[in-house]
């Protein structure tokens, strides 16, 4: 059996010797660190739901490599139906965690690397397909969480990797040995890195021949020597450290995390290398990973959107105004925008195609259209949620003030909405909206929607490239009877 | 063989004795009337393309009723794949005609009536399924074009059918005879009515028991006694009547048409009745037809959008500015919006489901989301096209001025854009953009996008109903640990 | 007394020997040509209202040159109050004509040329200020309408005037004589040219030394030898020629017109020259004229918007749905957007400043912001109007069908909305909305909003230049305590 | 001399015996509490700038009551020029503090109460004008900061004050005594209450006769017996308490604060009462205060916008991409939107009018239009800022990690952007953007933009009321020649 329970997953993390820094200190027990526990719980949900029969159609798949039942997050997509199920699974997890559950990057990375490795091998007679296949089998068998690491620090955005003042601003091979390579550099914004077993590194841009040392893909365990993680801080992050913060924290149990991963001369053995100097394939790999990941957001963000819409509807109810026409209209607009995101996620999936390696790729044009909408609609959904919530969302005193005997009774009295609803429930809902619009989850629902899987302009470049403007010009010429 | 050629289709129209009025006169030969020819050509394209092998995968299907190869416009959708192909077919036709090709309403109507008839029969032991099945076989065998007629004049929108000052403002049964019924009323905005063989009438709103006489569905030939058609006028319609109007007309060969169809005590034989007084099914039928037709717009409008985007790209090229970053960015935005519409059309199709009768229905929530976007994005695409086109689109002199020997040489000289492009080509492209943004095709690309298959508010009501807000509230409660 | 009555204005036009072509023919009596009469009436309104005491505060001013009471359209603005009154006058005229009243370009041109002439004289010891002052006195004394002509055909937009394949694609001096200059070229999109006494020509872009012959400004009577006008065609223009078109035309009495004005070696006497080769002032002149004219649109377009909003409100009322919350909300949104345009028009006026020549200029940053909003909001207001109007706006049969005894009674019956309102009134309102959204007035309300006074990108360039980003960077550095 | 220095202002706060709770504890020294110091500094800036000659034209005015030079925040506006200067002063302070400077509510309150008192006196022969005049003189003379307190908790939003389950959910008179009244209730979202000398209470809704006890306006010192303040928590608030938080806090020196103010049977002497039971004037007072305050946002939010735009421009520069066309275009869009807000603030000011009492009121329609735009554009400006900033804004490790010797060198290395810029400067700018988009200042820049001075729907109701739709209908009827 290749599926871990949630508890087994947490235990498996304990065995890792991760080198993690947070707030200027090295963490001795990251697994139970209160700043990181919610993010661990979100990943854990990908294991928990896979155990529940009603969700297994979405959460699990049958491995084409081994024939075994595996978690879908470790699966090579075998059909457009698989691609659609991926999106539905992500929406489900967004609904259950109201946060980033972090495991998608690994799924998207193995699918991109696998198909690219096949094509590199064809061209160069390398054996990357064997390497990545072996790796994927290992991941499937042990039900591992893989961090797919793409984004380099990039330094001056106007310069290519080999032209940077500091050559390490893109991750690169610094030494080639008979048994493997040594790499140096860093990957930024690594979602879920503290909750992962493996880190699968890929290049982050198209490259030219002079960038040979930068065209490298591989995977190593996250606790490999030379890897250091520095956790990024999120808006409102320290509320998780406060006493009496069951409510103020907004989403007590779930969250995301991001970190900078530093590779300080890390050794990668030969059988874990998936690309090594074949520069013209860097762009292919980036484009595919980005395509898969832009599809992903049609799922996870619509799931988070469902929770935010539900919270806004509750806030309206607790304020006593659920029947007002402008409130209903705003909730409809939120649902409309949210389902448009989901539609785009579904469409790029069912319009996907089979690659030479045998696994399926999303329709790249539609996946980029999907993500472009994701850079807009969650912002408007948030704005409407803040509209419905009312100003109390950001002026409400702390939980401690509610517990204080002097002030508590006044707060109970004056923050009462509809008389049948406990004031505490109203607080909880407002804090959840705050969490998603301004707090820790806003990092995922807003900024990640903007920049995750590539910033908006990256999608626009792909839409220009994939949109086939010449065909459209021909159509217009045919209608106007202009000769080509 | 159940497929007509385009020419056979045109001949078949000549055999009809249609009672059509236009500009205050009864038309003796509507088929060749220059005001209507372009609309006939657009329907003809649905026949022409079905003859071309490369398009037959989309344009034809195998009838589940007869096993024969039929035009997809007469097909009962047998799978979600069929639903997706429908959308692709519509996009193709939008690209080829840059106008409304009018045959969708019939396809959407037979699918809606068929599945509803099945359910009415189950409830009331009626034999509507036999009637509609017989009708569909007849349509398939003869490859007919069917006008699906839904929208009643409605009078005072605040009043239900039986409460109107004039009882005929919704179409109704005025006499019940042993061999059939007699109906009176009208249907407005009937797209393609002059180019159709049959008119399939359906109710337009949900009804209550007192509206029994209004809950009626049936089909009759368009030239049945008592039917009168008055053609609606479109923006710029009379350019089609001008001499020397090859260019000014914008789209010489294709167009749409709409008309008011008046039923002045028309007899309907029993075997052509598909609903007759079962008021509680009126709403079901409306909802399904609207669902199918809201899906349709994800196809046809993205096809028209392709032509408009292509025309805008040509206009930029002819103006000498195709490389300007703001022009490129606007074209990207147009493609992005257009593909979002298409994505919504695809998504509601592949998320469709099988009905009790056996044919497939789109996902109603997503179909309404699709149409809601259609009420917005073509307007923004038009705006961007007008931006790129420049003011000349609406200040350019007439074709006659170009042909006049005195003025012609000046116009040639001064309306030259990029020197390699004939001034006439520039004119043609600008006139096509005018046609789509302001002219005859704007009726389809703008107003029909707004009101066809129901006005925006109708979709919002459906989104509210289908969006399952209660489930979203439960999700938010689970995250905040509020007890249900 | 320097004010003409409307009738005197029309008579004054009859005295001009204009060389006008329309639909391939030279017009013998343009003043009474039914295609042009509505546009003449709109200009006439600027004379009519100036005669009515209640409007004189806005419509008239006291000349700083002569001390006489003059029409404000011939005035040099003497204060920010004058600038604000200009906008209010324009809104009033937009409300009264629901079209372009064409006289603004002349007002904006004299103000721009006057202040620039002053500065050129200072630099070059020329006597342009005398020339323009003499011209303005003449215009004020005779209450003339002046066409301010800026936009050259421009050919390949990527090339400067002197680099075009055809040197005439920007208007230029082709001969310099002791008594004046001879010019050749054309001006496109000339609003109101057929209803003007004078045409005041200005350059259309910033220029470099090699463009010396193109840096020319002057005024001549519109019927000067060598001037030819070709009238542009508008959407739905020929409805004005139809019999029985009181209703279908949408706006029976008022409209706009645009034309191409060709200068085929036209002589300009010395005292009518306002710029002649001082290339570095071409940009200043363009910037000022554009600034004034971008302000203008905050007035006229909000006036047209008032009519469109009123028509939409009537349509809702006649449909029986004025109380529906979504209808009310859309009307509010239309008013909100419309008043935002007006606010921008007012703000750039009251933030105006005195120029060296003594007259007042608008705040250029805010005037460009004003116009940028004008390229967006009328489109959204139109979209909402079409939403409220319903599809009948574009499927309603012609007036002739209403008059036909066979069809008329059915149309009366079936197009009845609220029972208390005559069907004809409903038709009239829908045709007015069509006129503004798709018909002749859409040329002004939509396309002119987009491109008049410069296309959107032109404003963006000015906003970038005037927005003082460096100051904003300093503010951010001060807050973050980054040293400059 | 009626002007305090900033230092004197801070000293004056120390003399108050405020009863403030924060995080469950009563504050012994609120003036120096690190959570509140930034908000105190923002108010202090209103004193500091009034001392600097270059700003005195905006920051000070001459009292119409005493003839003395006063801070403009204590001024009764004597002209539309005063109203415009108010907006410019607010923009200036927004630029200098990048936060809410809190003193506007008092200015807006005294202007609203003064003019209303005059009208109540006329109607009822009361002496409220004397009371408020005396109060304003006292405020001017001592240069006090006044908290204008309007928003009641409101309980069930569907119920009027006297219909609430708890009668105290709107503040009310609970006892009437010969020398004054005793009031009970609370005011929510009180911006700047901890930094104010006086609290001026007003009703929050229109009222009917049965709400007599709720129609009350008065002022008392903030440290009056019975007043308790509970400070609200903001996003990221506790970063101000962290060691080594010069950078992470985003805006070290400035901020806003909001609190719940509880009136637990507070005595108000007769000469401090400005309304007491004259229910029909409650609506007038609310409308005026809201009008003034909706104008205010056109100033302060455009000032904050300036800082955010500047920060985004710096971020682009530090990323090495300031010349990319899409970056420039986004900055232009941000400036465009920001100047539109400012234009609306200016327009409602210069279109203001004199009230019966002698002071000036803004144009209410345009002030509501102003605020309605404020509920939208700062959200879009924030979205664009987040786009330009990049994901690092929310994944950057803490300042402590930068200071840690192990991790610091890596962070320095890998977070380097353009090589000429210190990594720390890049961090600072990103943290400022985070502060404005997600952190403490987002409470002001986003949520207060939404709900301050009334939620969006409140403005829409006013726009409907003030928009004069009937006049617009008449205009449309005149154009279509429909008889009234």
Tab-separated table of N, CA and C in Angstrom, chain A residues 187-252:
chain	number	residue	atom	x	y	z
A	187	UNK	N	16.577	29.069	-4.219
A	187	UNK	CA	15.240	29.135	-4.816
A	187	UNK	C	14.346	29.909	-3.852
A	188	UNK	N	13.661	30.893	-4.371
A	188	UNK	CA	12.835	31.766	-3.525
A	188	UNK	C	11.376	31.325	-3.536
A	189	UNK	N	10.626	31.863	-2.569
A	189	UNK	CA	9.163	31.640	-2.493
A	189	UNK	C	8.810	30.159	-2.439
A	190	UNK	N	9.615	29.320	-1.780
A	190	UNK	CA	9.335	27.885	-1.825
A	190	UNK	C	8.206	27.494	-0.885
A	191	UNK	N	7.067	27.380	-1.464
A	191	UNK	CA	5.848	26.971	-0.778
A	191	UNK	C	5.991	25.560	-0.226
A	192	UNK	N	5.782	25.405	1.055
A	192	UNK	CA	5.741	24.061	1.630
A	192	UNK	C	7.085	23.395	1.809
A	193	UNK	N	8.154	24.109	1.638
A	193	UNK	CA	9.475	23.465	1.705
A	193	UNK	C	9.707	22.785	3.055
A	194	UNK	N	9.189	23.374	4.140
A	194	UNK	CA	9.399	22.777	5.472
A	194	UNK	C	8.587	21.513	5.678
A	195	UNK	N	7.619	21.297	4.840
A	195	UNK	CA	6.732	20.145	4.992
A	195	UNK	C	6.958	19.095	3.904
A	196	UNK	N	8.095	19.208	3.211
A	196	UNK	CA	8.378	18.322	2.083
A	196	UNK	C	9.508	17.362	2.409
A	197	UNK	N	9.481	16.219	1.722
A	197	UNK	CA	10.572	15.253	1.879
A	197	UNK	C	11.682	15.505	0.868
A	198	UNK	N	11.275	15.898	-0.324
A	198	UNK	CA	12.227	16.073	-1.407
A	198	UNK	C	12.097	17.482	-1.987
A	199	UNK	N	13.184	17.971	-2.557
A	199	UNK	CA	13.095	19.212	-3.312
A	199	UNK	C	13.569	18.945	-4.745
A	200	UNK	N	12.655	19.183	-5.690
A	200	UNK	CA	12.929	18.913	-7.101
A	200	UNK	C	13.209	20.258	-7.771
A	201	UNK	N	14.457	20.453	-8.153
A	201	UNK	CA	14.894	21.748	-8.678
A	201	UNK	C	14.803	21.783	-10.204
A	202	UNK	N	14.307	22.896	-10.720
A	202	UNK	CA	14.215	23.108	-12.175
A	202	UNK	C	14.748	24.493	-12.507
A	203	UNK	N	15.156	24.723	-13.753
A	203	UNK	CA	15.553	26.081	-14.133
A	203	UNK	C	14.306	26.977	-14.214
A	204	UNK	N	14.514	28.287	-14.211
A	204	UNK	CA	13.375	29.214	-14.109
A	204	UNK	C	13.140	30.058	-15.343
A	205	UNK	N	14.056	29.996	-16.320
A	205	UNK	CA	13.863	30.771	-17.555
A	205	UNK	C	14.415	29.990	-18.750
A	206	UNK	N	14.018	30.428	-19.939
A	206	UNK	CA	14.642	29.933	-21.159
A	206	UNK	C	16.104	30.340	-21.145
A	207	UNK	N	16.933	29.513	-21.764
A	207	UNK	CA	18.369	29.794	-21.686
A	207	UNK	C	19.035	29.686	-23.044
A	208	UNK	N	20.172	30.324	-23.108
A	208	UNK	CA	20.990	30.259	-24.309
A	208	UNK	C	22.261	29.461	-24.003
A	209	UNK	N	22.997	29.085	-25.051
A	209	UNK	CA	24.153	28.204	-24.838
A	209	UNK	C	25.079	28.661	-23.711
A	210	UNK	N	25.277	29.973	-23.570
A	210	UNK	CA	26.222	30.439	-22.549
A	210	UNK	C	25.725	30.199	-21.116
A	211	UNK	N	24.441	29.815	-20.975
A	211	UNK	CA	23.886	29.580	-19.646
A	211	UNK	C	23.928	28.102	-19.262
A	212	UNK	N	24.772	27.332	-19.947
A	212	UNK	CA	24.836	25.867	-19.786
A	212	UNK	C	24.822	25.396	-18.328
A	213	UNK	N	25.607	26.031	-17.490
A	213	UNK	CA	25.691	25.582	-16.096
A	213	UNK	C	24.402	25.821	-15.312
A	214	UNK	N	23.540	26.642	-15.881
A	214	UNK	CA	22.292	26.989	-15.194
A	214	UNK	C	21.139	26.082	-15.613
A	215	UNK	N	21.361	25.309	-16.700
A	215	UNK	CA	20.293	24.448	-17.201
A	215	UNK	C	20.357	23.112	-16.496
A	216	UNK	N	19.847	23.093	-15.266
A	216	UNK	CA	20.002	21.899	-14.447
A	216	UNK	C	18.698	21.588	-13.703
A	217	UNK	N	18.363	20.302	-13.690
A	217	UNK	CA	17.196	19.839	-12.927
A	217	UNK	C	17.583	18.585	-12.181
A	218	UNK	N	17.107	18.475	-10.951
A	218	UNK	CA	17.485	17.322	-10.117
A	218	UNK	C	16.576	17.288	-8.903
A	219	UNK	N	16.681	16.223	-8.137
A	219	UNK	CA	15.980	16.175	-6.855
A	219	UNK	C	16.880	15.625	-5.780
A	220	UNK	N	16.781	16.196	-4.597
A	220	UNK	CA	17.497	15.690	-3.418
A	220	UNK	C	16.566	15.763	-2.212
A	221	UNK	N	16.822	14.950	-1.175
A	221	UNK	CA	16.053	15.096	0.063
A	221	UNK	C	16.250	16.500	0.641
A	222	UNK	N	15.220	17.008	1.284
A	222	UNK	CA	15.289	18.386	1.779
A	222	UNK	C	16.343	18.537	2.871
A	223	UNK	N	16.678	17.411	3.542
A	223	UNK	CA	17.686	17.523	4.609
A	223	UNK	C	19.095	17.157	4.133
A	224	UNK	N	19.308	17.253	2.841
A	224	UNK	CA	20.656	17.028	2.305
A	224	UNK	C	21.623	18.085	2.843
A	225	UNK	N	22.847	17.659	3.042
A	225	UNK	CA	23.846	18.598	3.564
A	225	UNK	C	24.043	19.769	2.605
A	226	UNK	N	24.091	20.956	3.176
A	226	UNK	CA	24.305	22.142	2.362
A	226	UNK	C	23.022	22.904	2.064
A	227	UNK	N	21.894	22.287	2.412
A	227	UNK	CA	20.619	22.994	2.203
A	227	UNK	C	20.229	23.732	3.474
A	228	UNK	N	19.909	24.976	3.326
A	228	UNK	CA	19.444	25.792	4.448
A	228	UNK	C	18.148	26.482	4.036
A	229	UNK	N	17.195	26.528	4.955
A	229	UNK	CA	15.903	27.157	4.674
A	229	UNK	C	15.716	28.364	5.592
A	230	UNK	N	15.334	29.472	5.050
A	230	UNK	CA	14.951	30.621	5.876
A	230	UNK	C	13.487	30.922	5.577
A	231	UNK	N	12.671	30.812	6.612
A	231	UNK	CA	11.221	30.942	6.438
A	231	UNK	C	10.854	32.412	6.230
A	232	UNK	N	9.976	32.665	5.281
A	232	UNK	CA	9.496	34.020	5.026
A	232	UNK	C	8.415	34.410	5.998
A	233	UNK	N	8.296	35.727	6.239
A	233	UNK	CA	7.235	36.117	7.150
A	233	UNK	C	6.012	36.570	6.372
A	234	UNK	N	4.881	36.221	6.934
A	234	UNK	CA	3.602	36.561	6.323
A	234	UNK	C	2.912	37.651	7.126
A	235	UNK	N	2.007	38.312	6.487
A	235	UNK	CA	1.168	39.280	7.191
A	235	UNK	C	0.500	38.590	8.376
A	236	UNK	N	0.558	39.223	9.551
A	236	UNK	CA	-0.136	38.709	10.752
A	236	UNK	C	0.420	37.390	11.261
A	237	UNK	N	1.622	37.018	10.829
A	237	UNK	CA	2.118	35.685	11.169
A	237	UNK	C	2.205	35.424	12.664
A	238	UNK	N	2.615	36.438	13.433
A	238	UNK	CA	2.847	36.173	14.858
A	238	UNK	C	1.572	36.033	15.680
A	239	UNK	N	0.421	36.259	15.072
A	239	UNK	CA	-0.799	35.959	15.833
A	239	UNK	C	-0.823	34.496	16.265
A	240	UNK	N	-0.141	33.653	15.474
A	240	UNK	CA	-0.095	32.227	15.822
A	240	UNK	C	0.665	31.983	17.120
A	241	UNK	N	1.491	32.952	17.529
A	241	UNK	CA	2.287	32.806	18.753
A	241	UNK	C	1.590	33.393	19.963
A	242	UNK	N	0.513	34.126	19.740
A	242	UNK	CA	-0.135	34.793	20.863
A	242	UNK	C	-0.885	33.792	21.739
A	243	UNK	N	-0.861	34.091	23.034
A	243	UNK	CA	-1.775	33.373	23.914
A	243	UNK	C	-3.180	33.781	23.536
A	244	UNK	N	-4.130	32.968	23.847
A	244	UNK	CA	-5.527	33.314	23.611
A	244	UNK	C	-5.752	33.793	22.191
A	245	UNK	N	-5.274	33.014	21.237
A	245	UNK	CA	-5.479	33.464	19.863
A	245	UNK	C	-6.250	32.451	19.047
A	246	UNK	N	-7.237	31.843	19.653
A	246	UNK	CA	-8.044	30.907	18.878
A	246	UNK	C	-8.840	31.617	17.785
A	247	UNK	N	-9.240	32.819	18.079
A	247	UNK	CA	-10.116	33.535	17.158
A	247	UNK	C	-9.324	34.519	16.301
A	248	UNK	N	-8.495	35.315	16.927
A	248	UNK	CA	-7.795	36.373	16.196
A	248	UNK	C	-6.985	35.844	15.012
A	249	UNK	N	-6.549	34.623	15.135
A	249	UNK	CA	-5.702	34.049	14.103
A	249	UNK	C	-6.488	33.771	12.811
A	250	UNK	N	-7.802	33.754	12.927
A	250	UNK	CA	-8.640	33.666	11.725
A	250	UNK	C	-8.875	32.246	11.258
A	251	UNK	N	-7.787	31.550	10.979
A	251	UNK	CA	-7.871	30.154	10.578
A	251	UNK	C	-6.907	29.397	11.479
A	252	UNK	N	-7.458	28.861	12.533
A	252	UNK	CA	-6.642	28.254	13.595
A	252	UNK	C	-5.801	27.094	13.091
